[in-house]
Coordinates of C-alpha atoms in Angstrom, one line a residue:
X846 CA 62.1 129.6 1.4
X847 CA 63.5 126.7 -0.7
X848 CA 62.3 123.2 0.1
X849 CA 65.0 121.0 1.5
X850 CA 64.3 117.2 1.4
X851 CA 64.5 115.5 4.7
X852 CA 66.5 112.7 3.4
X853 CA 69.2 113.1 0.8
X854 CA 70.4 110.3 -1.3
X855 CA 74.0 109.4 -0.5
X856 CA 76.4 110.2 -3.3
X857 CA 79.0 107.7 -2.0
X858 CA 79.2 104.4 -4.0
X859 CA 78.8 101.2 -2.0
X860 CA 81.8 98.9 -2.4
X861 CA 81.0 95.9 -4.6
X862 CA 82.3 92.4 -4.1
X863 CA 85.2 93.0 -6.5
X864 CA 86.4 96.1 -4.6
X865 CA 86.1 94.3 -1.3
X866 CA 88.2 91.3 -2.6
X867 CA 90.9 93.7 -4.0
X868 CA 91.1 95.6 -0.7
X869 CA 91.3 92.2 1.2
X870 CA 94.2 91.1 -1.0
X871 CA 96.1 94.4 -0.6
X872 CA 95.6 94.2 3.2
X873 CA 97.0 90.6 3.3
X874 CA 100.0 91.6 1.2
X875 CA 100.9 94.3 3.6
X876 CA 101.5 91.6 6.2
X877 CA 105.2 90.6 5.8
X878 CA 104.7 87.2 7.4
X879 CA 102.0 86.5 4.9
X880 CA 104.3 87.2 1.9
X881 CA 107.1 85.2 3.5
X882 CA 104.8 82.2 4.1
X883 CA 103.6 82.3 0.5
X884 CA 107.2 82.0 -0.7
X885 CA 108.1 79.4 1.9
X886 CA 105.1 77.1 0.9
X887 CA 105.8 77.5 -2.8
X888 CA 109.5 76.7 -2.5
X889 CA 109.3 74.0 0.2
X890 CA 106.2 71.9 -0.7
X891 CA 108.2 69.8 -3.2
X892 CA 111.5 69.8 -5.1
X893 CA 110.6 72.2 -7.9
X894 CA 111.6 71.1 -11.5
X895 CA 112.5 67.6 -10.2
X896 CA 108.8 66.9 -9.5
X897 CA 108.2 67.5 -13.2
X898 CA 111.2 65.7 -14.7
X899 CA 111.9 63.0 -12.1
X900 CA 111.2 60.0 -14.4
X901 CA 113.0 61.6 -17.4
X902 CA 116.1 62.7 -15.4
X903 CA 116.6 59.5 -13.5
X904 CA 116.0 57.1 -16.4
X905 CA 117.6 59.0 -19.3
X906 CA 120.3 61.0 -17.5
X907 CA 121.2 58.7 -14.6
X908 CA 120.5 55.6 -16.6
X909 CA 118.1 54.1 -14.1
X910 CA 115.8 51.3 -15.3
X911 CA 112.1 51.4 -14.8
X912 CA 112.4 48.6 -12.3
X913 CA 115.0 50.6 -10.3
X914 CA 112.8 53.7 -10.4
X915 CA 109.8 51.7 -9.1
X916 CA 112.0 50.3 -6.3
X917 CA 113.3 53.8 -5.5
X918 CA 109.7 55.0 -5.1
X919 CA 108.6 52.1 -2.9
X920 CA 111.7 52.3 -0.7
X921 CA 111.3 56.0 -0.2
X922 CA 107.7 55.6 0.7
X923 CA 108.4 52.8 3.2
X924 CA 111.3 54.8 4.7
X925 CA 108.9 57.8 5.1
X926 CA 106.5 55.7 7.1
X927 CA 109.2 54.2 9.3
X928 CA 110.8 57.6 10.1
X929 CA 107.7 59.4 11.2
X930 CA 107.8 58.6 14.9
X931 CA 111.6 59.3 15.3
X932 CA 111.1 62.6 13.6
X933 CA 108.2 63.4 15.9
X934 CA 110.4 62.9 18.9
X935 CA 113.0 65.2 17.3
X936 CA 110.4 67.9 16.6
X937 CA 109.1 67.7 20.2
X938 CA 112.6 68.3 21.5
X939 CA 113.7 71.1 19.2
X940 CA 110.4 72.8 18.3
X941 CA 108.8 74.0 15.1
X942 CA 111.5 76.7 14.4
X943 CA 114.4 74.2 14.3
X944 CA 112.3 71.7 12.5
X945 CA 111.4 73.8 9.5
X946 CA 114.9 75.2 9.3
X947 CA 116.4 71.7 9.4
X948 CA 113.8 70.5 6.9
X949 CA 114.7 73.2 4.4
X950 CA 118.4 72.4 4.6
X951 CA 117.8 68.7 4.3
X952 CA 115.5 69.4 1.3
X953 CA 118.4 71.2 -0.5
X954 CA 120.8 68.4 0.4
X955 CA 118.4 65.9 -1.2
X956 CA 118.4 67.9 -4.4
X957 CA 122.2 68.0 -4.5
X958 CA 122.4 64.2 -3.8
X959 CA 120.0 63.4 -6.6
X960 CA 121.6 65.8 -9.1
X961 CA 125.2 64.6 -8.7
X962 CA 124.5 61.0 -7.7
X963 CA 127.0 58.6 -9.3
X964 CA 124.7 55.6 -8.8
X965 CA 121.5 54.1 -7.4
X966 CA 122.6 54.2 -3.7
X967 CA 123.2 58.0 -3.8
X968 CA 119.9 58.6 -5.5
X969 CA 118.2 56.5 -2.8
X970 CA 119.9 58.6 -0.1
X971 CA 118.6 61.7 -1.8
X972 CA 115.1 60.2 -1.8
X973 CA 115.4 59.4 1.9
X974 CA 116.6 63.0 2.6
X975 CA 113.6 64.3 0.6
X976 CA 111.2 62.3 2.8
X977 CA 112.8 63.7 6.0
X978 CA 112.7 67.3 4.7
X979 CA 109.1 66.9 3.6
X980 CA 108.0 65.7 7.1
X981 CA 109.9 68.4 8.9
X982 CA 108.6 71.1 6.6
X983 CA 105.0 70.1 7.6
X984 CA 105.6 72.1 10.8
X985 CA 105.3 75.3 8.7
X986 CA 101.6 74.8 8.9
X987 CA 101.8 74.8 12.7
X988 CA 103.9 78.0 12.7
X989 CA 101.2 79.7 10.6
X990 CA 98.4 78.6 12.9
X991 CA 100.2 79.6 16.1
X992 CA 101.2 83.0 14.6
X993 CA 97.6 83.8 13.7
X994 CA 96.4 82.6 17.1
X995 CA 98.8 84.8 18.9
X996 CA 97.5 87.8 16.8
X997 CA 93.9 86.7 17.4
X998 CA 93.4 86.1 13.7
X999 CA 93.0 82.3 13.8
X1000 CA 89.9 82.6 11.6
X1001 CA 92.2 83.5 8.7
X1002 CA 94.1 80.2 8.7
X1003 CA 92.1 78.7 5.8
X1004 CA 92.4 82.0 3.8
X1005 CA 96.2 82.2 4.3
X1006 CA 96.8 78.5 3.6
X1007 CA 94.6 78.6 0.5
X1008 CA 96.5 81.5 -0.8
X1009 CA 99.8 79.7 -0.1
X1010 CA 98.5 76.6 -2.0
X1011 CA 97.4 78.7 -4.9
X1012 CA 100.9 80.3 -5.0
X1013 CA 102.5 76.9 -4.9
X1014 CA 100.3 75.7 -7.9
X1015 CA 101.3 78.9 -9.8
X1016 CA 105.0 78.3 -9.2
X1017 CA 104.7 74.6 -10.1
X1018 CA 102.9 75.5 -13.4
X1019 CA 105.7 78.0 -14.3
X1020 CA 108.4 75.5 -13.5
X1021 CA 106.7 72.8 -15.5
X1022 CA 106.6 75.2 -18.5
X1023 CA 110.3 76.0 -18.1
X1024 CA 111.4 72.5 -17.5
X1025 CA 111.4 71.2 -21.1
X1026 CA 113.3 74.3 -22.6
X1027 CA 115.9 74.0 -19.8
X1028 CA 116.3 70.3 -20.3
X1029 CA 116.7 70.8 -24.1
X1030 CA 119.6 73.3 -23.5
X1031 CA 121.3 71.0 -20.9
X1032 CA 119.9 68.0 -19.2
X1033 CA 121.3 69.1 -15.8
X1034 CA 119.9 72.7 -15.9
X1035 CA 116.4 71.8 -14.4
X1036 CA 118.2 70.2 -11.4
X1037 CA 120.5 73.2 -11.0
X1038 CA 117.5 75.4 -10.9
X1039 CA 116.0 73.0 -8.4
X1040 CA 119.0 73.4 -6.1
X1041 CA 118.9 77.2 -6.4
X1042 CA 115.2 77.4 -5.5
X1043 CA 115.8 75.1 -2.6
X1044 CA 118.5 77.4 -1.3
X1045 CA 116.1 80.3 -1.5
X1046 CA 113.6 78.3 0.4
X1047 CA 116.1 78.0 3.3
X1048 CA 116.0 81.8 3.6
X1049 CA 112.2 81.9 3.9
X1050 CA 112.2 79.0 6.3
X1051 CA 114.4 81.1 8.6
X1052 CA 112.2 84.2 8.1
X1053 CA 108.8 82.6 9.0
X1054 CA 110.2 80.7 12.0
X1055 CA 111.9 83.7 13.6
X1056 CA 109.3 84.3 16.4
X1057 CA 108.3 80.7 17.0
X1058 CA 108.6 79.6 20.7
X1059 CA 107.0 76.1 20.5
X1060 CA 110.2 74.5 21.9
X1061 CA 110.1 76.6 25.1
X1062 CA 106.4 75.8 25.7
X1063 CA 106.8 72.1 25.2
X1064 CA 109.9 72.0 27.5
X1065 CA 107.9 73.7 30.2
X1066 CA 105.9 70.5 30.8
X1067 CA 106.4 69.2 34.3
X1068 CA 107.9 66.0 33.1
X1069 CA 108.3 63.9 29.9
X1070 CA 105.5 61.5 31.0
X1071 CA 103.0 64.3 31.0
X1072 CA 104.2 65.4 27.6
X1073 CA 103.9 61.9 26.2
X1074 CA 100.4 61.6 27.8
X1075 CA 99.3 64.8 26.0
X1076 CA 100.5 63.3 22.7
X1077 CA 98.6 60.0 23.2
X1078 CA 95.4 62.1 23.6
X1079 CA 95.4 62.6 19.9
X1080 CA 94.0 59.1 19.5
X1081 CA 90.3 59.9 20.2
X1082 CA 87.3 59.1 18.1
X1083 CA 87.3 62.4 16.1
X1084 CA 91.0 62.2 15.3
X1085 CA 90.8 58.5 14.2
X1086 CA 88.1 59.5 11.8
X1087 CA 90.3 62.4 10.6
X1088 CA 93.3 60.1 10.0
X1089 CA 91.2 57.5 8.2
X1090 CA 89.5 60.0 6.0
X1091 CA 92.8 61.8 5.3
X1092 CA 94.6 58.6 4.3
X1093 CA 91.9 57.6 1.9
X1094 CA 91.3 61.0 0.4
X1095 CA 95.0 61.8 -0.2
X1096 CA 95.6 58.3 -1.7
X1097 CA 92.7 58.8 -4.1
X1098 CA 93.8 62.4 -5.2
X1099 CA 97.5 61.5 -5.2
X1100 CA 98.3 58.0 -6.2
X1101 CA 94.8 57.7 -7.6
X1102 CA 95.6 60.4 -10.2
X1103 CA 98.3 58.1 -11.7
X1104 CA 95.7 55.3 -12.1
X1105 CA 93.3 57.9 -13.6
X1106 CA 96.0 58.6 -16.3
X1107 CA 96.3 54.9 -16.8
X1108 CA 92.5 54.7 -17.2
X1109 CA 92.8 57.3 -20.0
X1110 CA 95.4 55.3 -21.9
X1111 CA 93.6 52.0 -21.4
X1112 CA 90.2 53.3 -22.5
X1113 CA 91.7 55.2 -25.5
X1114 CA 94.1 52.4 -26.4
X1115 CA 92.9 52.3 -30.0
X1116 CA 93.5 56.1 -30.5
X1117 CA 96.6 57.6 -31.9
X1118 CA 99.4 57.6 -29.2
X1119 CA 100.3 61.2 -30.1
X1120 CA 96.7 62.3 -29.5
X1121 CA 96.7 60.6 -26.1
X1122 CA 100.0 62.2 -25.1
X1123 CA 98.7 65.6 -26.3
X1124 CA 95.5 65.2 -24.3
X1125 CA 97.3 64.2 -21.1
X1126 CA 99.8 67.0 -21.5
X1127 CA 97.0 69.6 -21.9
X1128 CA 95.2 68.2 -18.9
X1129 CA 98.3 68.2 -16.7
X1130 CA 98.9 71.8 -17.5
X1131 CA 95.2 72.7 -16.8
X1132 CA 95.4 70.8 -13.5
X1133 CA 97.7 73.6 -12.1
X1134 CA 95.1 76.2 -13.1
X1135 CA 92.4 74.2 -11.6
X1136 CA 94.2 74.0 -8.3
X1137 CA 94.6 77.8 -8.3
X1138 CA 90.9 78.2 -8.9
X1139 CA 90.0 75.6 -6.2
X1140 CA 92.1 77.4 -3.5
X1141 CA 90.4 80.7 -4.4
X1142 CA 87.0 79.0 -4.2
X1143 CA 88.0 77.4 -0.9
X1144 CA 88.3 80.9 0.7
X1145 CA 84.8 81.8 -0.4
X1146 CA 83.2 78.5 0.4
X1147 CA 84.7 78.3 3.9
X1148 CA 83.4 81.8 4.7
X1149 CA 79.9 80.6 4.0
X1150 CA 79.7 76.9 5.2
X1151 CA 82.8 76.5 7.3
X1152 CA 83.9 72.9 7.9
X1153 CA 81.0 71.5 5.9
X1154 CA 83.1 72.1 2.9
X1155 CA 84.7 68.7 3.6
X1156 CA 81.4 67.0 2.7
X1157 CA 81.1 68.9 -0.5
X1158 CA 84.6 68.2 -1.8
X1159 CA 84.2 64.5 -0.9
X1160 CA 81.1 64.4 -3.0
X1161 CA 82.9 66.1 -5.9
X1162 CA 85.7 63.5 -5.6
X1163 CA 83.1 60.7 -5.8
X1164 CA 81.5 62.4 -8.8
X1165 CA 84.9 62.7 -10.5
X1166 CA 85.6 58.9 -10.1
X1167 CA 82.2 58.0 -11.3
X1168 CA 82.9 60.0 -14.5
X1169 CA 86.1 58.1 -14.9
X1170 CA 84.3 54.8 -14.6
X1171 CA 81.1 55.5 -16.5
X1172 CA 82.5 55.4 -20.1
X1173 CA 83.4 51.7 -19.6
X1174 CA 79.7 50.9 -19.2
X1175 CA 78.1 53.1 -21.9
X1176 CA 79.9 54.6 -24.9
X1177 CA 78.7 58.1 -25.9
X1178 CA 80.2 60.9 -28.0
X1179 CA 81.1 62.7 -24.8
X1180 CA 83.4 60.0 -23.5
X1181 CA 86.5 62.3 -23.7
X1182 CA 84.6 65.0 -21.8
X1183 CA 83.6 62.6 -19.1
X1184 CA 87.2 61.4 -18.6
X1185 CA 88.6 64.9 -18.6
X1186 CA 86.1 66.4 -16.2
X1187 CA 86.4 63.4 -13.9
X1188 CA 90.2 63.8 -13.8
X1189 CA 90.0 67.6 -13.2
X1190 CA 87.5 67.1 -10.4
X1191 CA 89.9 64.8 -8.7
X1192 CA 92.6 67.5 -8.9
X1193 CA 90.2 70.3 -7.9
X1194 CA 89.3 68.9 -4.5
X1195 CA 92.8 67.9 -3.2
X1196 CA 94.1 71.2 -1.8
X1197 CA 90.8 72.4 -0.2
X1198 CA 90.4 69.1 1.7
X1199 CA 94.0 69.0 3.0
X1200 CA 93.7 72.6 4.1
X1201 CA 90.5 72.0 6.0
X1202 CA 91.6 68.8 7.7
X1203 CA 94.8 70.5 8.9
X1204 CA 92.8 73.4 10.1
X1205 CA 90.6 71.1 12.2
X1206 CA 93.6 69.1 13.5
X1207 CA 95.3 72.3 14.7
X1208 CA 92.3 73.6 16.7
X1209 CA 94.1 72.5 19.9
X1210 CA 96.5 75.2 21.2
X1211 CA 98.8 72.6 22.8
X1212 CA 102.0 72.6 20.7
X1213 CA 103.0 69.0 21.4
X1214 CA 99.6 67.7 20.2
X1215 CA 99.7 70.0 17.2
X1216 CA 103.0 68.4 16.2
X1217 CA 101.6 64.9 16.9
X1218 CA 98.6 65.6 14.7
X1219 CA 100.6 66.9 11.8
X1220 CA 103.1 64.0 11.9
X1221 CA 100.3 61.4 12.2
X1222 CA 98.4 63.0 9.3
X1223 CA 101.5 62.9 7.2
X1224 CA 102.0 59.2 8.1
X1225 CA 98.4 58.4 7.3
X1226 CA 98.9 60.1 3.9
X1227 CA 101.9 57.9 3.2
X1228 CA 100.2 54.7 4.5
X1229 CA 97.1 55.3 2.4
X1230 CA 99.2 55.8 -0.8
X1231 CA 101.3 52.8 -0.1
X1232 CA 98.3 50.5 0.6
X1233 CA 96.3 51.8 -2.5
X1234 CA 99.4 51.3 -4.7
X1235 CA 100.0 47.8 -3.4
X1236 CA 96.3 46.7 -3.8
X1237 CA 96.0 48.3 -7.2
X1238 CA 99.2 46.5 -8.4
X1239 CA 97.8 43.1 -7.3
X1240 CA 94.5 43.8 -9.0
X1241 CA 96.1 44.8 -12.2
X1242 CA 97.9 41.5 -12.3
X1243 CA 94.5 39.7 -12.6
X1244 CA 92.1 42.3 -14.0
X1245 CA 92.1 45.5 -16.1
X1246 CA 92.2 49.1 -14.8
X1247 CA 88.4 49.3 -14.6
X1248 CA 88.6 47.2 -11.4
X1249 CA 90.9 49.7 -9.8
X1250 CA 88.6 52.6 -10.8
X1251 CA 85.6 50.8 -9.2
X1252 CA 87.6 50.2 -6.0
X1253 CA 88.6 53.9 -5.9
X1254 CA 85.0 55.0 -6.4
X1255 CA 83.8 52.8 -3.5
X1256 CA 86.5 54.3 -1.3
X1257 CA 85.3 57.8 -2.3
X1258 CA 81.8 56.8 -1.1
X1259 CA 83.4 55.8 2.2
X1260 CA 85.1 59.2 2.4
X1261 CA 81.7 60.9 2.2
X1262 CA 80.5 58.9 5.2
X1263 CA 83.6 59.7 7.2
X1264 CA 83.4 63.4 6.4
X1265 CA 79.8 63.5 7.6
X1266 CA 80.8 61.7 10.9
X1267 CA 83.8 64.1 11.3
X1268 CA 81.6 67.2 11.0
X1269 CA 79.1 65.8 13.5
X1270 CA 81.8 64.8 16.0
X1271 CA 83.5 68.2 15.6
X1272 CA 80.2 70.1 16.2
X1273 CA 79.6 68.0 19.4
X1274 CA 83.1 68.6 20.8
X1275 CA 83.4 72.3 19.9

């Protein structure tokens, strides 16, 4: 009688990490809402093409002076802050569905105004419409969260939003590469493409908001006073920390990147201008790739350490700013490397941090409070950028750009402390 081993070695191959990741991607792409949300986020995050050629188009095509462009930027930012509360009241009344649909239409109208503007006032109106559309489109995040919660898949929010951010970076990179050839053919072609993509974005805004019922839930509140009381409840100690941290972090990784570019030019002032422009162009292109990688890394990191990712990215931001500042104190042969790595680190951490803070802020299932949190976060982001820009402008009138970089580094250290406090508070309340 032949001997038969008691245990036989399995002939089936265990799936490795690559196979698991591929299957996970395929599974997500089978979800129609997932595909629609990717396109919506990519097309409605900003005015594609215009975000690349805004300075060039407004100054060379529309004949706007640099002073007028600076005034346009300031007035648009100030208007965005003023309009936050009225827009919140509007969103409370109409719900997330109407908000994102209206936002996508207003976004397209802003592109039309800017493209065919006969003068400064029309461009300014287009800038105001862009601010309104951007605020209303922020409700798309709430639609994603509520959709996943309804399907008992709320743990996938960070994964879905990170993929959407990566898709946005990819589309922005492609449009930045196409912008110059289109502008060379005809100076209006990039803006025509912007209008077309904005119109496509309207379609996806209607698709993702088809099943949203936030307006009905909010209107079921016994009375308006109770609804207002629920909204005021967002001002607790945890949320105040969230708003402060979000304002500082977004200012450093948004407006702060402009001063990091200025730091490049100031430190390398004795270098060939063409070399500096080539270096900045390459880095700007690499930034989009870095953002894609950072969003993919966010999915992995969140699965392991959850909300503590906020502490890690704030440390990376501080490290990036230190690298931007260090060459001023000690010259080495690796100066360019320090400046480049510091700049890329600042770009690397932006999307993961924003995704995580929005995830924490949407933990409450109450639709009215979700809307209040998103609008307040948006207002905090605008306020942080405005304050940093104003303070940096005053400092540059008396000192060089190094003083601004030192200030930004100190603010990054404050962000680390705030993130630690946020995680502790969140763990206590959850």
